[in-house]
Coordinates of C-alpha atoms in Angstrom, one line a residue:
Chain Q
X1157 CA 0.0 0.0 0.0
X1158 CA 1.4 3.3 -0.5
X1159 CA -0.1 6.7 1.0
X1160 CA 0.0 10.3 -0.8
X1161 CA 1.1 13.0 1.6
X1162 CA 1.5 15.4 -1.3
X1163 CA -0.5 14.5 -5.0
X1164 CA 1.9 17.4 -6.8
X1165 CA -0.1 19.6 -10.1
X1166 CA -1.9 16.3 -11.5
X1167 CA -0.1 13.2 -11.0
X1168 CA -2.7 10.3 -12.4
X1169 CA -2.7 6.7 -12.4
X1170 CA -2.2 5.3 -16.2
X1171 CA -1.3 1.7 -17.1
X1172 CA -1.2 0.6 -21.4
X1173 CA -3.8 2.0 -22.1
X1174 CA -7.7 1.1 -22.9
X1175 CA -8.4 0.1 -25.8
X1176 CA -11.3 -0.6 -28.7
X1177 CA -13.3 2.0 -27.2
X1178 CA -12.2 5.2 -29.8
X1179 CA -15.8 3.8 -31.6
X1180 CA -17.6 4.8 -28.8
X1181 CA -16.0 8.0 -28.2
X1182 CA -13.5 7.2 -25.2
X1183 CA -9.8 7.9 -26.1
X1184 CA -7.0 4.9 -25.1
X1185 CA -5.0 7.4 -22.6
X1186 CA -2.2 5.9 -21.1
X1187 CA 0.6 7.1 -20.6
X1188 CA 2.6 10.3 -22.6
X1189 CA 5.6 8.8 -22.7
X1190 CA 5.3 5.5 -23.5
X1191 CA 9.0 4.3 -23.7
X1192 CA 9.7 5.9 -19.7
X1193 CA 6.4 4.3 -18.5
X1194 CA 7.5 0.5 -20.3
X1195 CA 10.9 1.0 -18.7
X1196 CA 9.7 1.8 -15.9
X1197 CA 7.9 -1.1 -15.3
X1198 CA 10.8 -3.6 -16.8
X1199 CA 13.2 -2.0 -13.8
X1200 CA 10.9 -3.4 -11.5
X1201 CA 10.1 -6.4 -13.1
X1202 CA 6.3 -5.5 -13.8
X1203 CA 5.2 -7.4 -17.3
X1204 CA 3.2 -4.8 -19.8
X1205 CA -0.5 -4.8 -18.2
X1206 CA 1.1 -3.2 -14.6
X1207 CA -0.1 0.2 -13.6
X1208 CA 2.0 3.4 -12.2
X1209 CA 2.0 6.6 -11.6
X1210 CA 2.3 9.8 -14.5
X1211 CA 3.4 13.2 -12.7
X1212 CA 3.4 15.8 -14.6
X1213 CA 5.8 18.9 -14.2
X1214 CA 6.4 17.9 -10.4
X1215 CA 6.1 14.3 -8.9
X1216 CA 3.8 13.5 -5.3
X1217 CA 5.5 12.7 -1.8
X1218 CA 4.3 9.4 -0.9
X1219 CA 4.9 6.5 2.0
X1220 CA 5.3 3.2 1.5
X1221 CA 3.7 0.4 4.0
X1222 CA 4.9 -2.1 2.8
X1223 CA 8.5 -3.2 1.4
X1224 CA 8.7 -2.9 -2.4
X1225 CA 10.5 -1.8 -4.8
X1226 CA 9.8 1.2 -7.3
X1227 CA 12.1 2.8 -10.1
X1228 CA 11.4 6.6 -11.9
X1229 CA 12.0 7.1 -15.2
X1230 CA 10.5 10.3 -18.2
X1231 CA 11.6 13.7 -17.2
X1232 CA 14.6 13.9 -15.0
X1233 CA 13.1 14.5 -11.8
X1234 CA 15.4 14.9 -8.7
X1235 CA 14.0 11.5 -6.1
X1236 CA 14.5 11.1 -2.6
X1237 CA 14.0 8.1 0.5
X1238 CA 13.7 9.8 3.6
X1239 CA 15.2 13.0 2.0
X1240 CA 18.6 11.3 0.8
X1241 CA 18.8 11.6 -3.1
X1242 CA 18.6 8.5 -5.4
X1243 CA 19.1 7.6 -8.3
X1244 CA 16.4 7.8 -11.6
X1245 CA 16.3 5.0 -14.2
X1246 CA 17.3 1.9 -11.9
X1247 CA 15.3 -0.5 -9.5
X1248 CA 14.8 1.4 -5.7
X1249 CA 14.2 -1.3 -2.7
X1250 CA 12.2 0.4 -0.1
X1251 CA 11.2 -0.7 3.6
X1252 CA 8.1 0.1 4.8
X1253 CA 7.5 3.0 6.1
X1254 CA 10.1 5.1 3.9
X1255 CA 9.0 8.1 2.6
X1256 CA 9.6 9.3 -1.1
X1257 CA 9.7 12.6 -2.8
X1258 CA 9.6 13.1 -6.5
X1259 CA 11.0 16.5 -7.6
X1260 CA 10.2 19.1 -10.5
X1261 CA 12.6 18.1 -13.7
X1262 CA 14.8 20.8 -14.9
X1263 CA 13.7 19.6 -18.9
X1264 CA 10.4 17.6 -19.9
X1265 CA 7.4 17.4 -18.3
X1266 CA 6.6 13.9 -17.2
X1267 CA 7.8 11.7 -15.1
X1268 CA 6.8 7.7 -14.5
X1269 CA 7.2 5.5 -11.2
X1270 CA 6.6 1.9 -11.5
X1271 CA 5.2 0.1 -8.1
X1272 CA 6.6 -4.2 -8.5
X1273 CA 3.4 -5.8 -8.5
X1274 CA 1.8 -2.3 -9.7
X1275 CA -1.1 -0.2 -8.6
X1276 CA -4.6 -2.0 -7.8
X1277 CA -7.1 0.3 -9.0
X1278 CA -10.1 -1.2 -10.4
X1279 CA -10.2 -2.2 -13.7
X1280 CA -12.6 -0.1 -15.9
X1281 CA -13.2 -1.1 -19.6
X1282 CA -10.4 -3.3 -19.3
X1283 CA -8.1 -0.6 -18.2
X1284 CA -7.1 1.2 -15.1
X1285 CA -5.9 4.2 -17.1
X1286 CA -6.9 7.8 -15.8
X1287 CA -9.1 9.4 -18.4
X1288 CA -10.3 12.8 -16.4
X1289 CA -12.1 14.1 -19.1
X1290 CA -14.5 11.1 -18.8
X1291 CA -14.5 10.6 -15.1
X1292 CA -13.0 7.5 -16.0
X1293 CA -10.2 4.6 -14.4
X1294 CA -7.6 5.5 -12.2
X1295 CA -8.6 7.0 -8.8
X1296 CA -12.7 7.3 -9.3
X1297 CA -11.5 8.8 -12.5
X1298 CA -9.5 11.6 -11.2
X1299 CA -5.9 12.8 -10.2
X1300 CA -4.6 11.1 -6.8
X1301 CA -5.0 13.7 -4.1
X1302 CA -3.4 13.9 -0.5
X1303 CA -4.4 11.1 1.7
X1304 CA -5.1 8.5 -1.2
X1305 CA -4.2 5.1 -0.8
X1306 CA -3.2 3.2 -3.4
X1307 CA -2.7 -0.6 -3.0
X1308 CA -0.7 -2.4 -5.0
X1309 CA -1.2 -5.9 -6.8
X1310 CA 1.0 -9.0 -5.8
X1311 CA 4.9 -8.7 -7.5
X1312 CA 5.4 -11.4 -9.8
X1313 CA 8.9 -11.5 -8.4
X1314 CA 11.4 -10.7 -5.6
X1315 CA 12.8 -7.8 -6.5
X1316 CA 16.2 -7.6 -8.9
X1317 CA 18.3 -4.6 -9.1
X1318 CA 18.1 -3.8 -12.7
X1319 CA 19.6 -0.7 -14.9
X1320 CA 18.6 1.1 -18.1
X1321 CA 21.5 1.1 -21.2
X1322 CA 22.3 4.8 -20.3
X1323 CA 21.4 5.3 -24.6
X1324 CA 17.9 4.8 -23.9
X1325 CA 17.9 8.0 -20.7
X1326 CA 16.7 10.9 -23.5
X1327 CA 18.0 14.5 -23.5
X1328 CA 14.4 16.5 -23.1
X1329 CA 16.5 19.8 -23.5
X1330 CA 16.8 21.4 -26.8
X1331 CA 15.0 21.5 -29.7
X1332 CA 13.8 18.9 -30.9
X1333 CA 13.3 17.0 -34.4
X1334 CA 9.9 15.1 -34.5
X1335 CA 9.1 12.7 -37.4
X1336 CA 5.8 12.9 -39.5
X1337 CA 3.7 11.4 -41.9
X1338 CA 2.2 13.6 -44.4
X1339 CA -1.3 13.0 -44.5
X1340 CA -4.2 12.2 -44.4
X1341 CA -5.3 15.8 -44.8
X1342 CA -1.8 17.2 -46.5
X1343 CA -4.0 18.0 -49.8
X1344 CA -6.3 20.4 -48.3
X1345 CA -2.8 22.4 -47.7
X1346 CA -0.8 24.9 -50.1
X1347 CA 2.6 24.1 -50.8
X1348 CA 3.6 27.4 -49.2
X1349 CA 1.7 26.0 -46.0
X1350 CA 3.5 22.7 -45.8
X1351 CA 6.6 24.2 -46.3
X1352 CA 6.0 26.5 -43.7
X1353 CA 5.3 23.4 -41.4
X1354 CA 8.4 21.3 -42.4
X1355 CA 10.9 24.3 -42.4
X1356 CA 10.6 26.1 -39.4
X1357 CA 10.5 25.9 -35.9
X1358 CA 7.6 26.0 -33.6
X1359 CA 7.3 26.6 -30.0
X1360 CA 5.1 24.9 -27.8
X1361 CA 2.5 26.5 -25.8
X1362 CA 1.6 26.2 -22.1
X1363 CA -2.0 25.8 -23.2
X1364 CA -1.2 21.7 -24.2
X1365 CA -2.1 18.8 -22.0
X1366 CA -3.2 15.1 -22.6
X1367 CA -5.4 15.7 -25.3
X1368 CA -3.1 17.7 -27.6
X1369 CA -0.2 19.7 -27.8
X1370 CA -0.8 23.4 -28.8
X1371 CA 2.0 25.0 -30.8
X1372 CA 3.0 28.4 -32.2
X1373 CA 4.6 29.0 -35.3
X1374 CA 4.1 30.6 -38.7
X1375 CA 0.4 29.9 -40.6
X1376 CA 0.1 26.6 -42.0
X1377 CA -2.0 27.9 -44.8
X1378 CA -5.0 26.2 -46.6
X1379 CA -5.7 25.6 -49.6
X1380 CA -9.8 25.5 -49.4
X1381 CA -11.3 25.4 -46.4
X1382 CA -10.2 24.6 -42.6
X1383 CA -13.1 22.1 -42.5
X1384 CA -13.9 18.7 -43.6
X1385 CA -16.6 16.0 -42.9
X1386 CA -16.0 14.7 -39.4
X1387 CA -13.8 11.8 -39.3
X1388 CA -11.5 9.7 -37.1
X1389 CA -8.4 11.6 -35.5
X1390 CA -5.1 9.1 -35.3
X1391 CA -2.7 9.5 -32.1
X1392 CA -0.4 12.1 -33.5
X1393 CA -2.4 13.4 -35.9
X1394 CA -1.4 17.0 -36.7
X1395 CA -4.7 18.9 -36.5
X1396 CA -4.9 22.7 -38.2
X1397 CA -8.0 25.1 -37.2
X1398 CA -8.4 28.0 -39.1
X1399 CA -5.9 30.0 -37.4
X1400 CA -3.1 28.0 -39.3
X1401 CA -1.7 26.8 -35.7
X1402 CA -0.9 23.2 -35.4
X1403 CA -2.4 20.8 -32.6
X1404 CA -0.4 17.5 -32.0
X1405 CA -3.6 15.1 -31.0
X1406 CA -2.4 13.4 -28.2
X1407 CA -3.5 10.0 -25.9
X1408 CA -6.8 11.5 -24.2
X1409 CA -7.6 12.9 -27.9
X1410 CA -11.4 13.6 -28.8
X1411 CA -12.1 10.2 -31.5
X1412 CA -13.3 12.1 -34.1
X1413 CA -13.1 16.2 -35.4
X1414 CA -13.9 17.9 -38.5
X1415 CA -10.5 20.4 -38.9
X1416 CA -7.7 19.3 -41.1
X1417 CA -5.0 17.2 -40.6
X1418 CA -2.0 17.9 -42.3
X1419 CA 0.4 15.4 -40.9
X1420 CA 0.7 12.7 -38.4
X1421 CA 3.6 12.7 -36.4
X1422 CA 5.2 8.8 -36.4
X1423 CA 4.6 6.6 -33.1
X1424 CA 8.5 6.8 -31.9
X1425 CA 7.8 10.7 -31.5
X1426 CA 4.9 11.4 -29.5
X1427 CA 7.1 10.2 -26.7
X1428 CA 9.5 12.9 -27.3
X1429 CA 7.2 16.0 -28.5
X1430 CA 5.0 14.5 -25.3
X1431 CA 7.7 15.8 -23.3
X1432 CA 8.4 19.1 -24.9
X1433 CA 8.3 21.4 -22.3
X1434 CA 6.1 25.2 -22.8
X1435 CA 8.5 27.8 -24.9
X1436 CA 11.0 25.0 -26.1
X1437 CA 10.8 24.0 -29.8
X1438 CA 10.2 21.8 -32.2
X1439 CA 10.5 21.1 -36.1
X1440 CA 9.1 18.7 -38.4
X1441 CA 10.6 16.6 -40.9
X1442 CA 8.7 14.0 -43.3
X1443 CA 9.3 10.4 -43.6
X1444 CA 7.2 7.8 -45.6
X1445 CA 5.6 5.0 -44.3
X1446 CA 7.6 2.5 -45.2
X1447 CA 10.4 4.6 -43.1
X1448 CA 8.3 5.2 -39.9
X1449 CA 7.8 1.2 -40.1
X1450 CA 11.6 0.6 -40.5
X1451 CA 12.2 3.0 -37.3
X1452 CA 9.3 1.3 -35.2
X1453 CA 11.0 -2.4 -35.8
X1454 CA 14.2 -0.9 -34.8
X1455 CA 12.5 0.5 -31.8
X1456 CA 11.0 -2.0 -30.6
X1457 CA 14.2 -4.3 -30.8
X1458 CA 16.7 -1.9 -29.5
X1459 CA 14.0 -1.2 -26.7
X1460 CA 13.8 -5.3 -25.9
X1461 CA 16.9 -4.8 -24.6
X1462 CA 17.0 -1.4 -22.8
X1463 CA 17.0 -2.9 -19.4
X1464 CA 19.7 -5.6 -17.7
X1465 CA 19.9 -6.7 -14.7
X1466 CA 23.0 -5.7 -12.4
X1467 CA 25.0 -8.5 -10.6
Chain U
X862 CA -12.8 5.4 -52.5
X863 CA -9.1 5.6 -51.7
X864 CA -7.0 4.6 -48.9
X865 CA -4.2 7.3 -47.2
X866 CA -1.8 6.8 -44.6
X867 CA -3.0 8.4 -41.2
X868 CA 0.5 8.3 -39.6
X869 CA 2.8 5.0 -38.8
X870 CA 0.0 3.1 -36.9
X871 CA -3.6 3.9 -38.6
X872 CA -5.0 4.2 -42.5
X873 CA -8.3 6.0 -43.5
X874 CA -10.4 4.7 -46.3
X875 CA -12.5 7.0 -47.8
X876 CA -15.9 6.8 -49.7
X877 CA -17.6 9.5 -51.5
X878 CA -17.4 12.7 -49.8
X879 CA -20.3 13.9 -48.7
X880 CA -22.7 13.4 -45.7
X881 CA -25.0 10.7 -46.3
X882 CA -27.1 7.5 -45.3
X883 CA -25.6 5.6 -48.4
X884 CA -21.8 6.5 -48.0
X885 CA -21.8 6.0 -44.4
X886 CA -23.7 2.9 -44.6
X887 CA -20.9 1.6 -46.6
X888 CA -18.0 3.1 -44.1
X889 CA -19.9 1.0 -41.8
X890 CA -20.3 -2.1 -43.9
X891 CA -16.8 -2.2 -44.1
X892 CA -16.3 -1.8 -40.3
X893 CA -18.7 -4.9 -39.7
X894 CA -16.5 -6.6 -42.3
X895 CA -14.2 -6.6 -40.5
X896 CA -15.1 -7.7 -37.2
X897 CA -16.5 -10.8 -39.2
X898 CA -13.6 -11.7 -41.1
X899 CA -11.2 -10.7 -38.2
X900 CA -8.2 -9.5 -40.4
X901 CA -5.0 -10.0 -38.4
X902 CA -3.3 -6.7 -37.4
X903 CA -6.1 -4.6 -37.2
X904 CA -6.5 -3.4 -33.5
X905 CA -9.6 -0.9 -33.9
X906 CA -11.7 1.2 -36.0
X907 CA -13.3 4.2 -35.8
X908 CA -16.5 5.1 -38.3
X909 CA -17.0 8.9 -39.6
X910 CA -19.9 9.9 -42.4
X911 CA -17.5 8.8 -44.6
X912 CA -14.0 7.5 -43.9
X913 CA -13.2 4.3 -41.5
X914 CA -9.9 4.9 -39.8
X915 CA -8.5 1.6 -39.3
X916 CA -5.9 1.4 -36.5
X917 CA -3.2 -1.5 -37.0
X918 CA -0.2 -3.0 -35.5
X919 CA 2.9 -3.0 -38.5
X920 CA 4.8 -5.5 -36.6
X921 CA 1.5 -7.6 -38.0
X922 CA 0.8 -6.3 -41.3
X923 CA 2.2 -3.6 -43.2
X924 CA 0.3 -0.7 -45.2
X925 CA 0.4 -1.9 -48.7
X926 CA -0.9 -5.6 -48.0
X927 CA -3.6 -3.8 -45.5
X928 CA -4.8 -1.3 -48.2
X929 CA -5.0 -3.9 -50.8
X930 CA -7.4 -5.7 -48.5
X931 CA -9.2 -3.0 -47.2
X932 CA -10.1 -2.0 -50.9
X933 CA -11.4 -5.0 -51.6
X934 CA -13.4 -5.4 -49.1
X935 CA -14.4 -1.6 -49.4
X936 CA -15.7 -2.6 -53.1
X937 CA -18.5 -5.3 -51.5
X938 CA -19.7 -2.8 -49.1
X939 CA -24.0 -2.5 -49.4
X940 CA -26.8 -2.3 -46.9
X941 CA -27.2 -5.4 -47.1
X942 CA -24.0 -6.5 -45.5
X943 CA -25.4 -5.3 -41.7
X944 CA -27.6 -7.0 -39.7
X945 CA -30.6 -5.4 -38.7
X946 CA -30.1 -2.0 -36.4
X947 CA -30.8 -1.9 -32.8
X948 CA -34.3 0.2 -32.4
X949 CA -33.7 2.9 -29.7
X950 CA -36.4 4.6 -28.1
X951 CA -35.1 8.2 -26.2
X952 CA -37.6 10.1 -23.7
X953 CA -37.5 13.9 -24.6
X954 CA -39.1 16.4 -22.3
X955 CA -39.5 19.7 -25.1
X956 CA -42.3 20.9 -23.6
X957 CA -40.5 22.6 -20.4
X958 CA -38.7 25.3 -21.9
X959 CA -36.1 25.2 -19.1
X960 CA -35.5 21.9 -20.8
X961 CA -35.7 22.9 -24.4
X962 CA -35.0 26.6 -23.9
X963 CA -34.1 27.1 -28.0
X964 CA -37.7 25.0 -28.8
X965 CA -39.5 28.2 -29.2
X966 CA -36.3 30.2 -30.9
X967 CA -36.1 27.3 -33.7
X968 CA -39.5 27.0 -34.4
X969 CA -39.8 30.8 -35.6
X970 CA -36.5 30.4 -37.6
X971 CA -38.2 27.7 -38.8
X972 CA -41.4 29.1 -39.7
X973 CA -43.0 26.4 -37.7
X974 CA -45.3 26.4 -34.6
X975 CA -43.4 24.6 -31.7
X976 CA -45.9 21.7 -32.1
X977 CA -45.3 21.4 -35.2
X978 CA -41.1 21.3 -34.5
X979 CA -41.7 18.5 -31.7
X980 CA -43.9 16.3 -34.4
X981 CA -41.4 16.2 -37.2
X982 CA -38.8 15.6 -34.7
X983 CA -40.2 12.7 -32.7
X984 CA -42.2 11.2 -36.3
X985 CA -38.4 11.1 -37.5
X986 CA -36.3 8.0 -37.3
X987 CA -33.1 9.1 -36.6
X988 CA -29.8 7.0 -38.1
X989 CA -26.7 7.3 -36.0
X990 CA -24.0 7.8 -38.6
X991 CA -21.3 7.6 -35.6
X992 CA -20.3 8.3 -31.9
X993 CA -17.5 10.9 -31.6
X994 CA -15.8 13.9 -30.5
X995 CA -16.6 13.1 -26.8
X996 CA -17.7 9.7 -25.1
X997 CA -20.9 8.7 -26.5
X998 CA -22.0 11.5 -28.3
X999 CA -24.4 10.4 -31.5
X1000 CA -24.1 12.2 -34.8
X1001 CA -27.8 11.8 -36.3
X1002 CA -29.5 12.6 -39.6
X1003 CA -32.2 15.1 -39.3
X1004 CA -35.5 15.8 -40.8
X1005 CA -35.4 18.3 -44.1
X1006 CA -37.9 20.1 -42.8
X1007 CA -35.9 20.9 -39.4
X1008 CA -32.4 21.6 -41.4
X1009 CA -31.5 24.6 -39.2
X1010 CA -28.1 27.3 -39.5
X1011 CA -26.3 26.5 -36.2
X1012 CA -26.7 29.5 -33.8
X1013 CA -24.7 32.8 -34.8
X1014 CA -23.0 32.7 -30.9
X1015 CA -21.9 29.3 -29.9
X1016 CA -23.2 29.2 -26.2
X1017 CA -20.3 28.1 -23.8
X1018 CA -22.1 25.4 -21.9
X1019 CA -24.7 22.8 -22.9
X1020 CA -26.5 21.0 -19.8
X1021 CA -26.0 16.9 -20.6
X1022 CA -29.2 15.0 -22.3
X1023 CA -29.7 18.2 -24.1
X1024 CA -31.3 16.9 -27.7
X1025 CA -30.1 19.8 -30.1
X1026 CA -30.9 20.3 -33.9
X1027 CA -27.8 22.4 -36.6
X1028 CA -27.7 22.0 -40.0
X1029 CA -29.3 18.8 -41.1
X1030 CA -28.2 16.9 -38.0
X1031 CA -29.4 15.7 -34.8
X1032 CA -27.1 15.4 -31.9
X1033 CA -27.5 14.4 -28.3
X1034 CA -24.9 15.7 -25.6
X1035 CA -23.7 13.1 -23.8
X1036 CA -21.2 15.6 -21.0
X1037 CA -21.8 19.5 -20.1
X1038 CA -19.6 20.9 -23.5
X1039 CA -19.9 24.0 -25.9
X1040 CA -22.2 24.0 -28.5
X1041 CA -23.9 25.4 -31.4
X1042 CA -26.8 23.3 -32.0
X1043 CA -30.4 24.6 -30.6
X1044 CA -31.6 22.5 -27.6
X1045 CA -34.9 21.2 -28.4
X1046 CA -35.5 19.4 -25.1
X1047 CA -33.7 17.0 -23.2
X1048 CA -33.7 13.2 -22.1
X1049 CA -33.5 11.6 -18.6
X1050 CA -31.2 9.0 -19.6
X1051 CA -27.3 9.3 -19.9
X1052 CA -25.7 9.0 -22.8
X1053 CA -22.1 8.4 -21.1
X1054 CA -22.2 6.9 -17.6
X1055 CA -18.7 6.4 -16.6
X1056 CA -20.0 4.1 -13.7
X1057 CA -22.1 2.1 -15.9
X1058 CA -20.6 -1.6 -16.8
X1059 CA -21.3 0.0 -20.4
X1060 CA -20.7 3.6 -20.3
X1061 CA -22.3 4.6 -23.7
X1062 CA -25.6 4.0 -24.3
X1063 CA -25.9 4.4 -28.3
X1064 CA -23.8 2.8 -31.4
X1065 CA -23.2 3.6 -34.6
X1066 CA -26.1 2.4 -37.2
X1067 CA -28.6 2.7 -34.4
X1068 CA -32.1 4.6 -35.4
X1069 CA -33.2 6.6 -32.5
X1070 CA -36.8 7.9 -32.5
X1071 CA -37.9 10.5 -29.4
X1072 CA -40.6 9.7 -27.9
X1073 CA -42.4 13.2 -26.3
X1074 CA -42.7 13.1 -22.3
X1075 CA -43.8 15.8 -20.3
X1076 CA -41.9 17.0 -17.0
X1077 CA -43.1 14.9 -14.7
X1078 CA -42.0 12.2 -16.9
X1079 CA -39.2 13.4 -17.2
X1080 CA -38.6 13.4 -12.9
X1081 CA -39.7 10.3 -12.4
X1082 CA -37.2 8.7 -15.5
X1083 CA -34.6 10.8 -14.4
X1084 CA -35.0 9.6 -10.9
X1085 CA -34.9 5.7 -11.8
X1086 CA -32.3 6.3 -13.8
X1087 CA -30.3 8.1 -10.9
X1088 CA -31.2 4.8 -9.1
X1089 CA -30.0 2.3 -12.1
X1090 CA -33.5 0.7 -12.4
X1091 CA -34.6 2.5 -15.7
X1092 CA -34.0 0.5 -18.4
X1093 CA -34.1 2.4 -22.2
X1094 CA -36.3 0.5 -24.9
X1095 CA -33.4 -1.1 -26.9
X1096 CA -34.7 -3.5 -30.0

C-alpha cells in the first residue's frame, strides 16, 4: 500500500492504455511517454499490463507500508527516501515505512514510477488508465490527491536490481526533431503551408495537455477550407484550425473532429514531442511509411533490450 | 474510395465525400466486415460519415498488403452487409422550456409552430451515422424540414441530455460541452455513464426515435435512472 502526503499539479494513475473503445468516443489514454512508462515497469520487473503513476511537471510525496521496490523514469526529476537523493532510471528497494519525494525536472514534463506488482485500481473497460475528461479509471477517475491510498497488486517476483542502457535516458532539452507522416489531410494544404510546417521551428505552448499539444509558429496555410466532414483523428495526428496553428492530438484525444489534418507525427515521436516542455521547440521533418515502419521495428528491438539486470 | 496513410500506426479509407445515409452505410459495412472476417493486425476502428480509420499494429501487417485488402473489401460494401439495427427509443421532455429553452427560438427560424417542431422531430427515425468527439455523443440525420443554420454565438455550456438540432443533424450531448446546436428538449437518460458496466448508451447504425414526455416524466425517469432501475427501450 502506498499513501499520498503530497499529490503534486496532476499526478494520475495510467497503465497501457484502454483500448477498442475510440468507436464509442473514449480515447485509449495511457501514458505520454510510452517508452519511460515501459521502462519503468521492466526495472521493477512488472510485465506490460502493470499500472503506475504519470506526474506531470512535479512528482507527489508518498509512504510506502509495505516493502517494495519502485524505479522513476520520463523527465529527470530529482528523487528522494527519507530525504537522501537516489538515483532515476534503476530498481529502488524500499522498507516500509520510507517516505519518497519526486522533484520538478529541470527539462520535460513527465515523469513515471513503476510500483513491483503495480497499482490495484479497479479495472474499468479493461483498463485502469486515468481518463479525467471522462470521469474514467484510475482514482474514481481523477488525479490522486493527499491522503489517497493506493494498494498495489501481488509482485510477480522478488525484487532484482536492474539498470537502463544509459542510450535509452533521453535528452528533453533542446530543440527537438519530431518525425511525421504527411497526411491524411496534407491536400487540403498549399505548398507554401506545408513548407511552412516542415521548415521552421515552432514553439510549444503552455496551453497543451493530454489531449493535444498546442503549438506556435508561422500559418500553415489552406488551400480551401479549414473544414472537412467529421472523421476519425489518429494518435499524433497534426490537427490545423483555421488560425493555421498546429495541434499534436495526443493520448486522451477527442475520437473524431472535422479540422484538417496535415500530418501525423510517427509513433517513436509522441514520446518525445509528449515531453516538450512550454516555450522550447520543435520542427518537423517528413518520412514515408515505409520509413516510420523501419524506425518502429528498430525501436521495438533496440528497446527489448534497454533494461539488464546488475550482478 | 481511396485509402491514405493516417500516420505509422492507422490508415483512413475514404468513400464519396459527402454526408450521407448511403456513403456511411458503406464506411460501416466495411467496419462490420471486418469484425466478421477478423483481419489480423487490425486493432480498432473508428467510423466517420465517410472514412473508416483503421488502426493497426505494422509489426503484424504492413500498409500496402492492408490497403489492398481494405479496398477490396471496401468494393462489397451494401446495406445489405449489416444485420438489422438496434431500435432505440429516447424520452425527450420539449415541452419545459427550461429543458428545451431554444424549442421556441427554432420554431420561428423555422417558420414552424413549436408543435409542429416536436412532431417532425419525434415522427423522424433518426440514423446514428457515428459516436465521436466526446464519449458517446451520437451524430444523427435530421429531418429536411428541421435543417437549421447553427446558432450565430456558440453558447459556452450545454446542460447533458440536451437533444439539439444544426444543419441537417441531430445530436444528443452526452457531458456538459460548448455548443452550437439549438436545444430542443432534453432526455433523462445518460448517454455516457462512466459508472455504468457499459458507459455509452448508443452505437453507430442505431435509429433513434424521441418519444415526447412531459416534466413529470421526465422526474420520475430521471430519478430511476439516478437509481439504475430504468432500463431504455433497446430492440
Amino acid at each position: 500500500m502506498i499513501r499520498i502526503l503530497e499529490p503534486g499539479p496532476l499526478t494520475t494513475v495510467q497503465d497501457r492504455g484502454r483500448f477498442g473503445q475510440l468507436r464509442y468516443g473514449i480515447p485509449p489514454s495511457g501514458p505520454m511517454d510510452r517508452r519511460a512508462f515501459v521502462i519503468a515497469n521492466r526495472l521493477v520487473g512488472n510485465d506490460g499490463t502493470a499500472a503506475g503513476l504519470e506526474c506531470t511537471y512535479m512528482g507527489p510525496r508518498f509512504e510506502v507500508e509495505r516493502a517494495c521496490a519502485i524505479a522513476v523514469t520520463g523527465a529527470p526529476a530529482p528523487v528522494t527516501v527519507n530525504r537522501h537523493p537516489v538515483p532515476a532510471w534503476t530498481t529502488i528497494e524500499l522498507a516500509a515505512g520510507d517516505q519518497v519525494r519526486i522533484g520538478a525536472p529541470k527539462t520535460g514534463v513527465f515523469s513515471y514510477v513503476a510500483f513491483s506488482g503495480g497499482l490495484d485500481v479497479p479495472l474499468v473497460i479493461g483498463s485502469r488508465s486515468t481518463y479525467i475528461r471522462g470521469r474514467l479509471g484510475g482514482v474514481e477517475g481523477r488525479a490522486v490527491r493527499a491522503d489517497d491510498v493506493l494498494r498495489l497488486l501481488p509482485a510477480p517476483a522478488p525484487p532484482r536490481r536492474r539498470v537502463v542502457d544509459p542510450r535509452w535516458i533521453p535528452d528533453f532539452g533542446g530543440d527537438q526533431e519530431i518525425r511525421a507522416v504527411l497526411g491524411p489531410q496534407a491536400d487540403r494544404f498549399t505548398d507554401e503551408g506545408i513548407a511552412a510546417l516542415l521548415g521552421s521551428p515552432y514553439e510549444m505552448l503552455p496551453q497543451s495537455d493530454r489531449m493535444g499539444a498546442r503549438l506556435r509558429g508561422p500559418r500553415i496555410a489552406h488551400a480551401r477550407g479549414h473544414d472537412i466532414i467529421s472523421d476519425g483523428i489518429p494518435l499524433g495526428g497534426i490537427q490545423v484550425p483555421g488560425d493555421g496553428q498546429p495541434i499534436v492530438l495526443l493520448v486522451d484525444r477527442q475520437s473524431t473532429g472535422g479540422y484538417t489534418k496535415v500530418a501525423t507525427v510517427c509513433s517513436i515521436d509522441i514520446a518525445r514531442l509528449a515531453q516538450v516542455k512550454p516555450g522550447q521547440r520543435v520542427t518537423f521533418r517528413a518520412i514515408d511509411v515505409a520509413e516510420a515502419h523501419r524506425l518502429v521495428r528498430e525501436d521495438a528491438a533496440s528497446l527489448a533490450g534497454a533494461v539488464k539486470e546488475t550482478a | 474510395m481511396r485509402v491514405v496513410p493516417a500516420g505509422d500506426l492507422a490508415l483512413s479509407v475514404e468513400f464519396t465525400e459527402e454526408i450521407s445515409v448511403e456513403t456511411n452505410t458503406r464506411v460501416r459495412a466495411l467496419e462490420y466486415l471486418l469484425q466478421q472476417k477478423g483481419v489480423p493486425g487490425i486493432v480498432e476502428t473508428v467510423p466517420g460519415y465517410r472514412a473508416l480509420l483503421v488502426y493497426y499494429d505494422p509489426s503484424v501487417i504492413g500498409y500496402e498488403p492492408l490497403s489492398e485488402t481494405l479496398l477490396g473489401l471496401a468494393a462489397q460494401t451494401d446495406a445489405t452487409v449489416l444485420p438489422p439495427p438496434r431500435h432505440v427509443a429516447i424520452p425527450c421532455c420539449y415541452e419545459d422550456p427550461e429543458l428545451g429553452f431554444d424549442l421556441a427560438g427554432a420554431a420561428e427560424r423555422l417558420g414552424l409552430p413549436p408543435a409542429e417542431v416536436v412532431r417532425a422531430h419525434t415522427a423522424f427515425e433518426h440514423l446514428v451515422y457515428f459516436i465521436g468527439f466526446v464519449p458517446g455523443l451520437p451524430y444523427m440525420d435530421s429531418p429536411e424540414r428541421l435543417t437549421i443554420k447553427r446558432l450565430d454565438t456558440p453558447r459556452t455550456k450545454t446542460p447533458p441530455g440536451s437533444v439539439s438540432i444544426g444543419g441537417a443533424q441531430c445530436c444528443i450531448y452526452p457531458v456538459d460541452s460548448p455548443g452550437g446546436f439549438w436545444v430542443l428538449g432534453r432526455t433523462p437518460l445518460k448517454l455516457y455513464d462512466p459508472a455504468a458496466a457499459e458507459p455509452v448508451l448508443l452505437r453507430a447504425g442505431d435509429r433513434v426515435r424521441f418519444r415526447a414526455i412531459d416534466r413529470t416524466e421526465f422526474d420520475r425517469i430521471a430519478a430511476a435512472v439516478e437509481a439504475r432501475t430504468y432500463r431504455a427501450a433497446i430492440s
